[in-house]
Coordinates of C-alpha atoms and ligand atoms in Angstrom, one line a residue:
X39 CA 0.0 0.0 0.0
X40 CA 1.4 3.4 -0.9
X41 CA 2.6 5.3 2.3
X42 CA 0.1 8.0 1.9
X43 CA -3.1 5.4 2.0
X44 CA -1.6 3.3 4.7
X45 CA -4.1 4.4 7.6
X46 CA -4.7 2.1 10.5
X47 CA -8.0 2.4 12.8
X48 CA -9.3 5.4 11.5
X49 CA -12.9 4.4 12.5
X50 CA -15.6 1.6 12.8
X51 CA -13.7 -1.9 13.2
X52 CA -15.7 -4.1 11.1
X53 CA -16.7 -3.8 7.4
X54 CA -19.0 -6.5 5.4
X55 CA -18.1 -7.1 1.7
X56 CA -20.5 -8.2 -0.9
X57 CA -19.0 -9.9 -4.0
X58 CA -21.1 -10.2 -6.9
X59 CA -20.6 -12.6 -10.2
X60 CA -17.8 -10.5 -12.5
X61 CA -14.6 -11.3 -14.0
X62 CA -13.5 -8.7 -11.5
X63 CA -14.7 -10.6 -8.5
X64 CA -11.2 -12.0 -7.8
X65 CA -9.9 -8.5 -7.1
X66 CA -12.1 -8.3 -4.3
X67 CA -9.6 -10.6 -2.5
X68 CA -6.9 -7.7 -2.6
X69 CA -9.4 -5.5 -1.0
X70 CA -9.7 -8.0 2.0
X71 CA -5.9 -7.8 2.6
X72 CA -5.9 -4.0 2.3
X73 CA -8.6 -3.3 4.8
X74 CA -7.0 -6.0 7.3
X75 CA -3.9 -4.0 7.1
X76 CA -5.7 -1.0 7.8
X77 CA -6.8 -2.8 11.2
X78 CA -10.3 -3.6 10.0
X79 CA -12.1 -6.9 10.3
X80 CA -13.7 -8.1 7.2
X81 CA -16.8 -10.4 6.7
X82 CA -18.1 -11.2 3.2
X83 CA -20.9 -12.6 1.2
X84 CA -20.4 -14.1 -2.1
X85 CA -23.8 -14.1 -4.5
X86 CA -24.1 -17.5 -6.3
X87 CA -22.9 -15.7 -9.6
X88 CA -19.7 -14.6 -7.5
X89 CA -18.7 -18.3 -6.5
X90 CA -18.5 -18.9 -10.4
X91 CA -15.6 -16.9 -10.4
X92 CA -14.0 -17.1 -6.9
X93 CA -14.5 -19.6 -3.9
X94 CA -15.4 -18.7 -0.3
X95 CA -12.5 -20.7 0.6
X96 CA -10.2 -18.3 -0.7
X97 CA -11.8 -15.5 1.3
X98 CA -11.8 -17.5 4.3
X99 CA -8.1 -18.5 4.0
X100 CA -7.4 -14.5 3.4
X101 CA -9.2 -14.2 7.0
X102 CA -12.6 -12.9 6.0
X103 CA -14.8 -14.3 8.7
X104 CA -17.7 -15.3 8.2
X105 CA -17.9 -15.9 4.8
X106 CA -21.6 -16.3 3.6
X107 CA -22.8 -17.9 0.6
X108 CA -26.5 -19.0 0.9
X109 CA -29.4 -18.1 3.6
X110 CA -30.4 -20.2 6.6
X111 CA -28.4 -23.6 5.7
X112 CA -25.1 -21.8 4.7
X113 CA -22.4 -24.6 4.9
X114 CA -20.0 -21.7 5.3
X115 CA -21.5 -19.9 7.9
X116 CA -24.5 -21.6 9.5
X117 CA -26.9 -19.0 11.1
X118 CA -30.7 -18.7 10.9
X119 CA -29.9 -14.9 11.2
X120 CA -27.3 -14.7 8.3
X121 CA -29.7 -12.2 6.5
X122 CA -29.2 -9.8 9.4
X123 CA -25.8 -10.3 11.0
X124 CA -23.8 -7.9 8.7
X125 CA -26.1 -5.2 9.9
X126 CA -25.6 -5.9 13.3
X127 CA -21.8 -6.0 13.6
X128 CA -20.5 -4.1 10.5
X129 CA -20.4 -0.4 10.2
X130 CA -19.9 -0.3 6.4
X131 CA -21.4 -2.5 3.6
X132 CA -19.1 -2.3 0.4
X133 CA -20.2 -4.1 -2.7
X134 CA -17.3 -4.7 -5.0
X135 CA -17.9 -5.6 -7.5
X136 CA -21.6 -4.9 -7.7
X137 CA -23.3 -6.5 -10.7
X138 CA -26.3 -4.9 -12.7
X139 CA -28.4 -7.6 -11.2
X140 CA -27.5 -6.9 -7.4
X141 CA -27.7 -3.2 -8.2
X142 CA -31.4 -3.6 -9.5
X143 CA -32.2 -5.7 -6.4
X144 CA -30.8 -3.1 -3.9
X145 CA -32.6 -0.3 -5.7
X146 CA -36.0 -2.3 -5.7
X147 CA -35.7 -3.7 -2.2
X148 CA -36.1 -7.2 -3.7
X149 CA -34.6 -9.5 -1.2
X150 CA -34.5 -12.8 -2.8
X151 CA -30.7 -13.2 -2.7
X152 CA -28.8 -13.3 0.7
X153 CA -26.4 -10.3 -0.3
X154 CA -29.8 -8.3 -1.2
X155 CA -31.5 -9.3 2.0
X156 CA -28.3 -8.4 4.2
X157 CA -28.1 -5.1 2.3
X158 CA -31.9 -4.5 2.9
X159 CA -31.4 -5.1 6.8
X160 CA -28.2 -3.0 6.7
X161 CA -28.5 0.7 8.6
X162 CA -24.8 1.8 8.3
X163 CA -23.0 3.7 5.6
X164 CA -23.1 1.5 2.0
X165 CA -20.9 1.7 -0.9
X166 CA -21.0 0.0 -4.4
X167 CA -18.3 -0.2 -6.9
X168 CA -20.1 -1.7 -10.0
X169 CA -18.4 -3.7 -13.0
X170 CA -20.2 -4.5 -15.9
X171 CA -20.5 -4.5 -19.6
X172 CA -20.3 -0.7 -20.8
X173 CA -23.7 -1.1 -22.6
X174 CA -25.2 -2.4 -19.2
X175 CA -23.7 0.3 -17.3
X176 CA -24.9 3.1 -19.6
X177 CA -28.4 1.6 -20.0
X178 CA -31.1 3.9 -18.7
X179 CA -32.5 1.3 -16.4
X180 CA -28.9 0.8 -14.3
X181 CA -28.3 4.4 -14.4
X182 CA -32.0 4.9 -12.8
X183 CA -31.2 2.5 -10.4
X184 CA -27.7 4.1 -9.4
X185 CA -29.5 7.2 -9.1
X186 CA -32.0 5.9 -6.6
X187 CA -29.2 4.3 -4.5
X188 CA -27.3 7.5 -4.6
X189 CA -30.5 9.4 -3.5
X190 CA -30.7 7.1 -0.6
X191 CA -27.1 8.0 0.7
X192 CA -25.2 4.9 -0.7
X193 CA -21.7 5.9 -2.2
X194 CA -20.9 4.9 -5.8
X195 CA -17.4 4.5 -6.9
X196 CA -17.6 4.8 -10.5
X197 CA -16.4 2.2 -12.6
X198 CA -13.2 3.0 -15.0
X199 CA -13.2 3.4 -18.7
X200 CA -11.1 1.4 -21.1
X201 CA -11.4 -2.0 -22.4
X202 CA -13.5 -4.6 -20.5
X203 CA -13.1 -8.4 -20.2
X204 CA -15.7 -8.8 -22.8
X205 CA -13.5 -7.1 -25.0
X206 CA -15.5 -3.9 -25.4
X207 CA -14.5 -0.3 -24.9
X208 CA -16.2 2.2 -22.7
X209 CA -16.9 2.5 -19.1
X210 CA -17.7 -0.5 -17.2
X211 CA -14.5 -1.8 -15.6
X212 CA -14.0 -2.2 -11.9
X213 CA -12.6 1.2 -10.4
X214 CA -9.2 1.6 -9.3
X215 CA -8.9 -0.6 -6.1
X216 CA -7.5 2.2 -4.2
X217 CA -10.5 4.0 -5.0
X218 CA -12.6 1.3 -3.4
X219 CA -10.3 0.8 -0.6
X220 CA -10.5 4.3 0.3
X221 CA -14.3 4.4 -0.1
X222 CA -14.6 1.6 2.4
X223 CA -12.5 3.3 5.0
X224 CA -14.4 6.7 4.6
X225 CA -17.7 5.0 5.1
X226 CA -16.0 3.5 8.6
X227 CA -14.2 6.9 9.3
X228 CA -16.1 9.8 11.7
X229 CA -17.3 12.6 9.4
X230 CA -16.0 15.3 11.8
X231 CA -14.8 17.5 8.9
X232 CA -18.0 17.3 6.9
X233 CA -18.5 20.6 5.8
X234 CA -15.1 22.1 6.1
X235 CA -13.0 22.9 2.9
X236 CA -9.4 22.5 3.4
X237 CA -6.6 23.5 0.9
X238 CA -3.4 21.3 1.0
X239 CA -0.2 22.1 -0.8
X240 CA 2.4 19.4 -1.5
X241 CA 5.6 18.2 -2.9
X242 CA 8.4 19.9 -4.6
X243 CA 8.1 22.8 -7.0
X244 CA 10.3 22.9 -10.2
X245 CA 11.9 26.1 -11.0
X246 CA 13.1 26.3 -14.7
X247 CA 16.3 27.7 -15.8
X248 CA 16.1 27.1 -19.4
X249 CA 14.0 24.9 -21.6
X250 CA 15.3 21.7 -20.2
X251 CA 16.9 22.3 -16.8
X252 CA 15.3 23.0 -13.4
X253 CA 16.2 23.2 -9.9
X254 CA 14.1 21.3 -7.5
X255 CA 14.4 19.1 -4.2
X256 CA 13.6 15.3 -3.4
X257 CA 10.1 16.0 -1.8
X258 CA 7.8 13.0 -2.5
X259 CA 4.5 14.8 -1.3
X260 CA 3.9 11.7 0.9
X261 CA 3.1 13.8 4.0
X262 CA 0.6 16.3 2.1
X263 CA -0.9 13.4 0.3
X264 CA -1.5 11.8 3.7
X265 CA -3.2 15.1 5.1
X266 CA -5.3 15.4 1.9
X267 CA -6.6 11.8 1.9
X268 CA -7.0 12.1 6.0
X269 CA -9.2 15.0 5.7
X270 CA -11.3 13.7 2.8
X271 CA -11.7 10.4 4.7
X272 CA -13.3 12.5 7.5
X273 CA -15.7 14.4 5.2
X274 CA -13.9 17.4 4.3
X275 CA -13.8 18.9 0.6
X276 CA -10.1 19.1 -0.2
X277 CA -8.5 21.2 -2.8
X278 CA -4.7 19.8 -3.3
X279 CA -2.2 22.1 -4.9
X280 CA 0.3 19.4 -6.0
X281 CA 3.9 19.9 -7.2
X282 CA 5.5 17.8 -9.8
X283 CA 5.8 14.0 -9.2
X284 CA 3.4 13.9 -6.1
X285 CA 1.3 10.7 -5.5
X286 CA -2.1 9.5 -6.9
X287 CA -5.1 11.1 -5.0
X288 CA -8.6 9.8 -5.2
X289 CA -11.1 11.2 -7.5
X290 CA -12.9 13.1 -4.5
X291 CA -10.3 15.4 -3.9
X292 CA -10.0 18.3 -6.4
X293 CA -6.2 18.2 -7.5
X294 CA -4.4 21.3 -9.1
X295 CA -1.1 20.2 -10.8
X296 CA 1.5 23.0 -10.7
X297 CA 5.2 23.3 -11.7
X298 CA 6.9 26.4 -10.2
X299 CA 6.5 28.2 -6.8
X300 CA 4.7 31.2 -8.7
X301 CA 2.5 28.7 -10.3
X302 CA 1.8 27.0 -7.0
X303 CA 1.0 30.7 -5.4
X304 CA -1.3 31.2 -8.2
X305 CA -3.1 28.0 -7.9
X306 CA -3.3 28.4 -4.1
X307 CA -4.2 31.9 -4.0
X308 CA -7.4 30.9 -6.3
X309 CA -8.7 28.2 -4.1
X310 CA -7.7 29.6 -0.7
X311 CA -10.8 32.5 -0.2
X312 CA -13.3 29.3 -0.4
X313 CA -11.4 27.3 2.2
X314 CA -11.7 27.2 6.1
X315 CA -8.2 25.8 6.7
X316 CA -4.8 25.6 4.8
X317 CA -2.3 22.9 5.3
X318 CA 1.1 24.0 3.7
X319 CA 3.2 20.8 3.4
X320 CA 5.1 21.8 0.0
X321 CA 8.6 21.9 0.2
X322 CA 8.4 25.2 -1.9
X323 CA 11.8 26.3 -3.4
X324 CA 12.7 29.6 -2.1
X325 CA 14.8 30.6 -5.0
X326 CA 14.6 30.3 -8.9
X327 CA 17.6 30.3 -11.3
X328 CA 17.4 33.4 -13.4
X329 CA 17.3 32.1 -17.1
X330 CA 19.8 33.1 -19.6
X331 CA 19.7 36.2 -21.3
X332 CA 18.4 34.3 -24.7
X333 CA 15.2 33.3 -22.7
X334 CA 14.1 30.5 -20.6
X335 CA 12.3 28.4 -23.2
X336 CA 15.3 27.5 -25.4
X337 CA 17.9 24.9 -24.5
X338 CA 21.0 26.4 -23.2
X339 CA 24.1 25.0 -25.4
X340 CA 27.4 23.7 -24.4
X341 CA 28.8 26.3 -27.0
X342 CA 27.0 29.2 -25.1
X343 CA 29.4 28.8 -22.1
X344 CA 32.8 27.2 -23.2
X345 CA 34.3 28.4 -19.9
X346 CA 31.6 27.8 -17.7
X347 CA 29.1 30.3 -16.1
X348 CA 27.4 31.3 -12.9
X349 CA 23.8 31.0 -12.2
X350 CA 22.1 33.9 -10.2
X351 CA 18.9 33.1 -8.0
X352 CA 16.3 35.3 -7.4
X353 CA 13.9 34.9 -4.3
X354 CA 10.3 33.1 -4.8
X355 CA 7.3 34.3 -3.0
X356 CA 6.5 32.6 0.2
X357 CA 3.3 31.0 -0.2
X358 CA 2.1 30.3 3.2
X359 CA 3.1 34.0 4.4
X360 CA 1.5 35.5 1.4
X361 CA -1.8 33.7 2.2
X362 CA -1.9 33.8 6.0
X363 CA -1.1 37.8 5.9
X364 CA -4.6 38.6 4.6
X365 CA -6.7 35.7 5.6
X366 CA -10.1 35.8 7.3
X367 CA -9.9 35.4 11.2
X368 CA -11.6 32.2 11.0
X369 CA -9.5 30.6 8.4
X370 CA -6.9 28.4 9.8
X371 CA -3.2 27.7 8.7
X372 CA -0.8 25.1 9.4
X373 CA 2.7 25.1 8.2
X374 CA 5.6 22.7 8.1
X375 CA 9.1 23.3 8.9
X376 CA 12.1 21.0 7.4
X377 CA 15.0 21.9 9.4
X378 CA 18.7 20.5 9.7
X379 CA 19.2 21.5 13.3
X380 CA 17.5 23.7 16.1
X381 CA 14.1 22.1 15.4
X382 CA 12.1 23.4 18.3
X383 CA 13.2 27.0 18.3
X384 CA 12.8 27.1 14.5
X385 CA 9.4 25.8 14.8
X386 CA 8.6 28.4 17.4
X387 CA 10.0 31.1 15.3
X388 CA 8.1 30.2 12.2
X389 CA 4.9 30.1 14.1
X390 CA 5.3 33.7 14.4
X391 CA 6.9 34.7 11.2
X392 CA 4.5 32.9 9.2
X393 CA 1.6 34.1 11.4
X394 CA 0.5 30.5 11.3
X395 CA -2.1 28.6 13.9
X396 CA 0.2 25.6 14.2
X397 CA 3.7 24.5 12.7
X398 CA 4.6 20.8 12.3
X399 CA 8.4 20.5 12.3
X400 CA 10.7 17.6 11.4
X401 CA 14.6 17.4 10.9
X402 CA 15.4 16.4 7.3
X403 CA 16.7 13.1 8.3
X404 CA 13.6 12.3 10.1
X405 CA 10.8 13.1 7.5
X406 CA 12.2 13.9 3.9
X407 CA 11.7 10.8 1.5
X408 CA 10.9 8.5 4.5
X409 CA 7.5 6.7 5.4
X410 CA 7.6 7.3 9.0
X411 CA 8.2 10.7 10.7
X412 CA 9.1 12.2 14.1
X413 CA 8.0 15.6 14.5
X414 CA 7.7 18.5 17.0
X415 CA 4.4 20.3 16.9
X416 CA 3.5 23.7 18.3
X417 CA 0.7 25.9 18.1
X418 CA -0.1 29.6 18.7
X419 CA -1.8 29.0 22.1
X420 CA 1.6 27.7 23.4
X421 CA 0.8 24.0 23.2
X422 CA 3.7 21.9 22.2
X423 CA 4.3 18.1 21.8
X424 CA 6.7 15.7 20.0
X425 CA 5.2 12.9 18.1
X426 CA 8.1 10.0 17.5
X427 CA 8.2 7.3 14.8
X428 CA 4.8 7.7 13.5
X429 CA 3.7 6.9 10.0
X430 CA 2.8 10.0 7.9
X431 CA -0.7 8.8 7.8
X432 CA -0.8 8.9 11.5
X433 CA 0.9 12.3 11.8
X434 CA -1.7 13.4 9.2
X435 CA -4.8 12.1 11.2
X436 CA -3.4 13.6 14.6
X437 CA -2.6 17.2 13.3
X438 CA -6.2 17.3 11.7
X439 CA -7.6 16.3 14.9
X440 CA -5.6 19.1 16.8
X441 CA -6.9 21.6 14.3
X442 CA -10.4 20.6 14.8
X443 CA -10.0 20.9 18.6
X444 CA -8.8 24.6 18.2
Ligands
CTP199 N1 6.6 27.9 2.3 C1 5.8 28.3 1.3 N2 6.4 29.0 0.3 C2 7.7 29.2 0.4 C3 8.6 28.6 1.3 C4 8.0 27.9 2.3 O1 4.5 28.3 1.4 N3 8.4 29.8 -0.7 C5 5.9 27.0 3.6 C6 6.2 25.5 3.4 O2 5.2 24.7 2.8 C7 6.1 25.2 5.0 C8 6.7 26.4 5.7 O3 6.4 27.6 4.7 O4 4.9 25.0 5.4 C9 8.1 26.4 6.1 O5 8.8 26.0 5.1 P1 10.5 25.8 5.2 O6 11.0 25.3 3.9 O7 10.7 25.1 6.4 O8 11.0 27.3 5.6 P2 11.4 28.4 4.7 O9 10.1 29.4 5.0 O10 11.7 28.4 3.5 O11 12.5 29.0 5.4 P3 14.2 28.3 5.8 O12 14.3 28.1 4.5 O13 14.9 29.6 5.7 O14 14.0 27.5 6.8

């Protein structure tokens, strides 16, 4: 699992997975693993059609428990209340892949199969990830059923586009598994950031000197991506202003790809007025090389400087400082600090100089390009804490909880 998606213990501890008949049914096995790695226990129901593609034994071997296959006298999970149990123990129901037939049953409340019964008796959050032939997906009957389920609050992870197993091109393939994995976690997570709009800047910036060369740093954007995803899991609307090479983000997050620091400032400034909080994790280049006289879009040739040359660097705008300076009083600002020494004093200094509500600082060797992080956090009310050896997803979760508590 990518480091920015490796959340653990984000909410309700039990998820029920429904699997329908589809070539993509085998992919549900990966989802079981991924949710388990996130600290979630998973039970499953395989429809009769799903059992033509995958076996209950495989799900059981991966630790899904119980695995239901039929009502009442189920050899896998014998119980007279198999149709009610997921609703009694699980906080989220995810059906992936969801077939056109099961979607129609759910929309009609037609409880003639075990999974449809369980869905009807389920009161927690529901998510469906459809997979089917493109003509079946785009059919008005399927679209009407999807609209009905959406109206009832069911989250729909839209199928992807491309070539389907039947050889046709179009929309119908099971979505990227990361989308489904995250939709399951979001259904389990507290929605304590619902109604809040958060902007996150992340990754490096790239300062071009000529048409080919640029000045940058090795930031991967993992920390900022973890903050963006954590906020989205908690119900926030997220605007991610992403430098080059930053990680994949779910479709529910608005992504603004940028190159240089000036470009990042422009994109951030356009979304900032609509946001309630800004988390500035980007490793913005503080200086840009001044392009050679003949213009920055051409390639500088070896013959242009046979004896070598000096490069002059001009300062870049400070994005955090610029946006924090004229914010509305209720807008919260969280900055990061990457230091090579004197971490605590630098964090306290940046809290004041940047007019931030909170600064999260780390030493370069503790946080740059690593999965884990040790950070020192300080806020404007004088509260200070050290968080040692946490995953970046845990740091992200904690800092958002801190922000909510202010
Ligand atoms: N930052 C920014 N724009 C810049 C420089 C930094 O928005 N041009 C933000 C970063 O995203 C981070 C905070 O300011 O949230 C601190 O960044 P850092 O690189 O630690 O410090 P600098 O302000 O660049 O100062 P210095 O390099 O002197 O430590």
